[in-house]
Amino acid sequence: MSIFTEEQNGTRHLLMGNEAIVRGAIEAGLDVAAGYPGTPSSEIIETLAKYAEKNNHYVEWSVNEKVALEVAAAGSFSGLRSLAVMKQPGLNVASDFLLHLSASGTRGPMVLLCADDPGALSSINEGETRFYARLMEIPLIEPGNFQEAKDMMKWAFELSEEIRNIVLVRTVTRLSHASGNVTLGERKESVGKAFFKNDGFILDPMEGSVMSAPVAYKHGEQQVKLKRCAEIFEKSPFNVYEGPVNPELLIITSSICDLYSKEAVSLLNAEKRVGILKLGTTFPLPPKLIEQYLAKADKILIVEEVLPFLEESIKVLAAELAPTIGAKQFFGKANGDIPMVNELNPDIVVTALSSILGIEYKEVDEEYKKRASEICFFGSPARETTFCPGCPHRASFFSINKNISMDNRSGFTCGDIGCYSMGMLPGGFSTLKTLHAMGSGTGLASGFGKMTKFGMEQPVVSVCGDSTFFHSAMPPLVNAIHNNSNLTMIVLDNSGTAMTGFQPHPGLEVDATGSEAPKIDIPSVCKGMGVNVEVCDPFDLAKTQETLFKFLESDGVNVLVLKQICALSPEKKGKKMFNMSIDDSVCLGGECGCNKMCTRVLSCPGLIWDRETEKSTINDVICIGCGVCASVCPSGAIKKEEA
Amino acid sequence: MPELKYDPYNLIITGVGGQGNVMSSRIIGNMMSLKGFFVTIGETFGASQRGGSVMSHVRISTKETVSPQIPKGKAHMIVSLEPSETIRVLMDYGNPAVQVITNTRPTHPIGVISGQAEYPSDQNIEEWINEISSKAWFFDATEMAVKIGHPIFSNIIMAGALAATNELPLDREIFETIMNTKFNPDKAKSNLEAYDQGVASIV
Ligand SMILES: Cc1ncc(C[n+]2csc(CCOP(=O)(O)OP(=O)(O)O)c2C)c(N)n1
Ligand code: SF4
């Protein structure tokens, strides 16, 4: 019995935001879904894929977000209901197609779901989806709780059908990964039958060719659709006001910040003084609705995360409306009450509110806070994220770092996006010296490798994961080869997209639904491009280091594929490769000339340095028996035995 | 629906990535949701899964969905799978009335493994937690879990312990139903054993 395959209309469940989103799409009668993994969006395609066969949906993990949007658009052009799913940086990747798609318009209802990560809880940026709505001139809607995550997702398809353009739905980590109660609704039938009409009159939106030209004409049509949205939004049930008829202060907010705002008002017992206008339709804003509520209060506080998207739009409206509603005093990002970086929480909103309303607020007794902080200083040593015990990346970085140091020409490694980004941190021996977008490590390395012309003699290395290889590292590799650059590209192939939860990719024999699929072999692809390729097991430190040493010495482009499965992969989880033990009579402990290669240098969480005996020990609870520490110990005190 | 001691009741479940935090919060949340309460769970996964600190905020209300983040200083109960994490959470969310249930088995951060930082002694941890909470329970849930068959069961042991405090109306029958629908009979049995051992740990 699953809510993702059955009707269950009217039943109530505790759902994760992403599960609510999935149910919403299913209730809307989805046919086609495509995406590329990215926290916090990945569970959406994962769940849809799990039930794809039963629901007769087509669901895929695409090679990257641009292709995902294109695949979903093909569904729409064929008259089906389609969905593309990605995290915000993926929208940057897909944006070129989106610009043209939004001008060409859609046929079957099409929704683009983007998940933002304010506060970068699982990212290295806090990029914004909302501004794309303005840039691409497409409607943007934002659920503010779990019920709305389902309901608005369903509505997004209806809206797209009505205006015949793509609808952007934005969620955030604190909604997608949180859970709350949702009552299910009715399930619509899928369209189920695909046909691409293309021989009608060229300007016919439903039967002609689909394209963004003639530009002025299509652009004008697109803007008419947007005006229509603003009218629809005036009556949307997802724009909700709660509070007194004439509040002293009006909060305007959207997304998860609505729940933070409510909590803050309640913490200050300010329900009689403050009203909250929660907007579900944030672009284009419905002007009459905004006017109606702006007119109610003289002081307005805008509560939103990261950049002042709502704040700026509302101020423009308020300026236009000033002759009728009078001058307003605004609080928010511009006056510094609400920060422009990082995620929000109830405490930040309380601080802003208490200063505007002049109500004192103390989260906890000062004495308590002081003592708890002192205790925490000694009682809670910092806990840095690091590679799992038995992670192949730890072994890979151990070797890369050692080779580069031994080479002694100030060589460096350009990083990329995945679990191996932690190669930036001490747990990865601080090996990575640059870290940007997916595929950028090899792009940068391609450029660095040409700086020889200006006297740069440092060896250049780039790393890239297997999923990243297909997503966006092939073009920079081609670039490096064609332009005669000098670099060693290391593909850290752990047989999956690990960081985001081990989704499959084109290098594997399975697709999103678990069915067999043709696999594209990374070494063969590189060989086809004409470069020298070698494959090693990163757990074989000696062979890896020998090969890397050779590559660092040679000119041109070389690719080293370090192949070993992720420790958290379903194949490996719970299974030990080796039983590890430490021979106390051999471990020299504190006296060892190596100065603790095992714990101080390798620093695998599976090892413990026993302060009393001054010897290394294995933490059996978490060690998965990769055996790497045995190769690191110079005394040979760490023993491995086939498990 | 029974009344709650506080509305919303603010529960934090904490630990280290990989200890089964999310599972524990979902099971407790589901047990309360099935009784008709509004449950909001906020959690962080992703990067923090890789050996970092993890925390789930479970908020239970008779009235409504609330913020997935508990305001600072407003926890009523902290259930922790790792002792130094208990202290970290107390600093941000503790208050003189807060209660604590904590596993006593440390998971050393890499700073401690590599020798740059010190891990506090068991005795200090216990004294400190007692000092900044109104009531605290300590036991080695990992040890008990390993005996049941896998360290992961410590998350269910903690759920059982929470039930035994009677702070929240958690019913064993509902737990049993959830286990039987979610897991095969073998796994369900081990989970029930873990739950019961957790209950027995609260004295
Ligand atoms: C454009 C873009 N899309 C998606 C992501 C999300 N993301 C972060 S890490 C990662 C996985 C990369 O997998 P892989 O390269 O195989 O490395 P692994 O995590 O397996 O080590 C993804 C998809 C992102 N950061 N940027
Ligand atoms: S999930 Fe896999 S790749 Fe990521 S840190 Fe853990 S073992 Fe390494």
CSV table of C-alpha atoms and ligand atoms in Angstrom, one decimal, chain A residues 386-394 418-420 422 494 498-499 502 565-569, chain B residues 50, ligand 2:
chain,number,residue,atom,x,y,z
A,386,THR,CA,35.1,13.8,6.6
A,387,PHE,CA,35.2,10.8,4.4
A,388,CYS,CA,33.4,7.7,5.7
A,389,PRO,CA,35.5,4.9,7.1
A,390,GLY,CA,36.6,2.9,4.1
A,391,CYS,CA,36.0,5.7,1.6
A,392,PRO,CA,38.1,5.3,-1.6
A,393,HIS,CA,38.6,9.0,-1.8
A,394,ARG,CA,40.6,9.1,1.5
A,418,GLY,CA,31.0,15.5,-5.0
A,419,CYS,CA,32.0,13.7,-1.8
A,420,TYR,CA,35.6,14.2,-2.9
A,422,MET,CA,36.0,17.2,1.1
A,494,ASN,CA,33.3,5.1,-7.0
A,498,ALA,CA,27.6,9.2,-3.8
A,499,MET,CA,27.3,12.7,-2.3
A,502,PHE,CA,24.2,7.0,-4.6
A,565,ILE,CA,33.2,1.4,-5.0
A,566,CYS,CA,31.9,3.8,-2.4
A,567,ALA,CA,31.8,2.5,1.1
A,568,LEU,CA,28.1,3.4,1.5
A,569,SER,CA,27.1,1.7,-1.8
B,50,ARG,CA,29.7,12.2,6.4
C,2,SF4,S1,29.5,8.2,0.7
C,2,SF4,FE1,31.0,7.0,-0.4
C,2,SF4,S2,32.2,8.5,-1.6
C,2,SF4,FE2,31.1,9.6,0.0
C,2,SF4,S3,32.5,9.9,1.7
C,2,SF4,FE3,31.2,8.0,2.1
C,2,SF4,S4,32.4,6.3,1.2
C,2,SF4,FE4,33.2,8.2,0.4
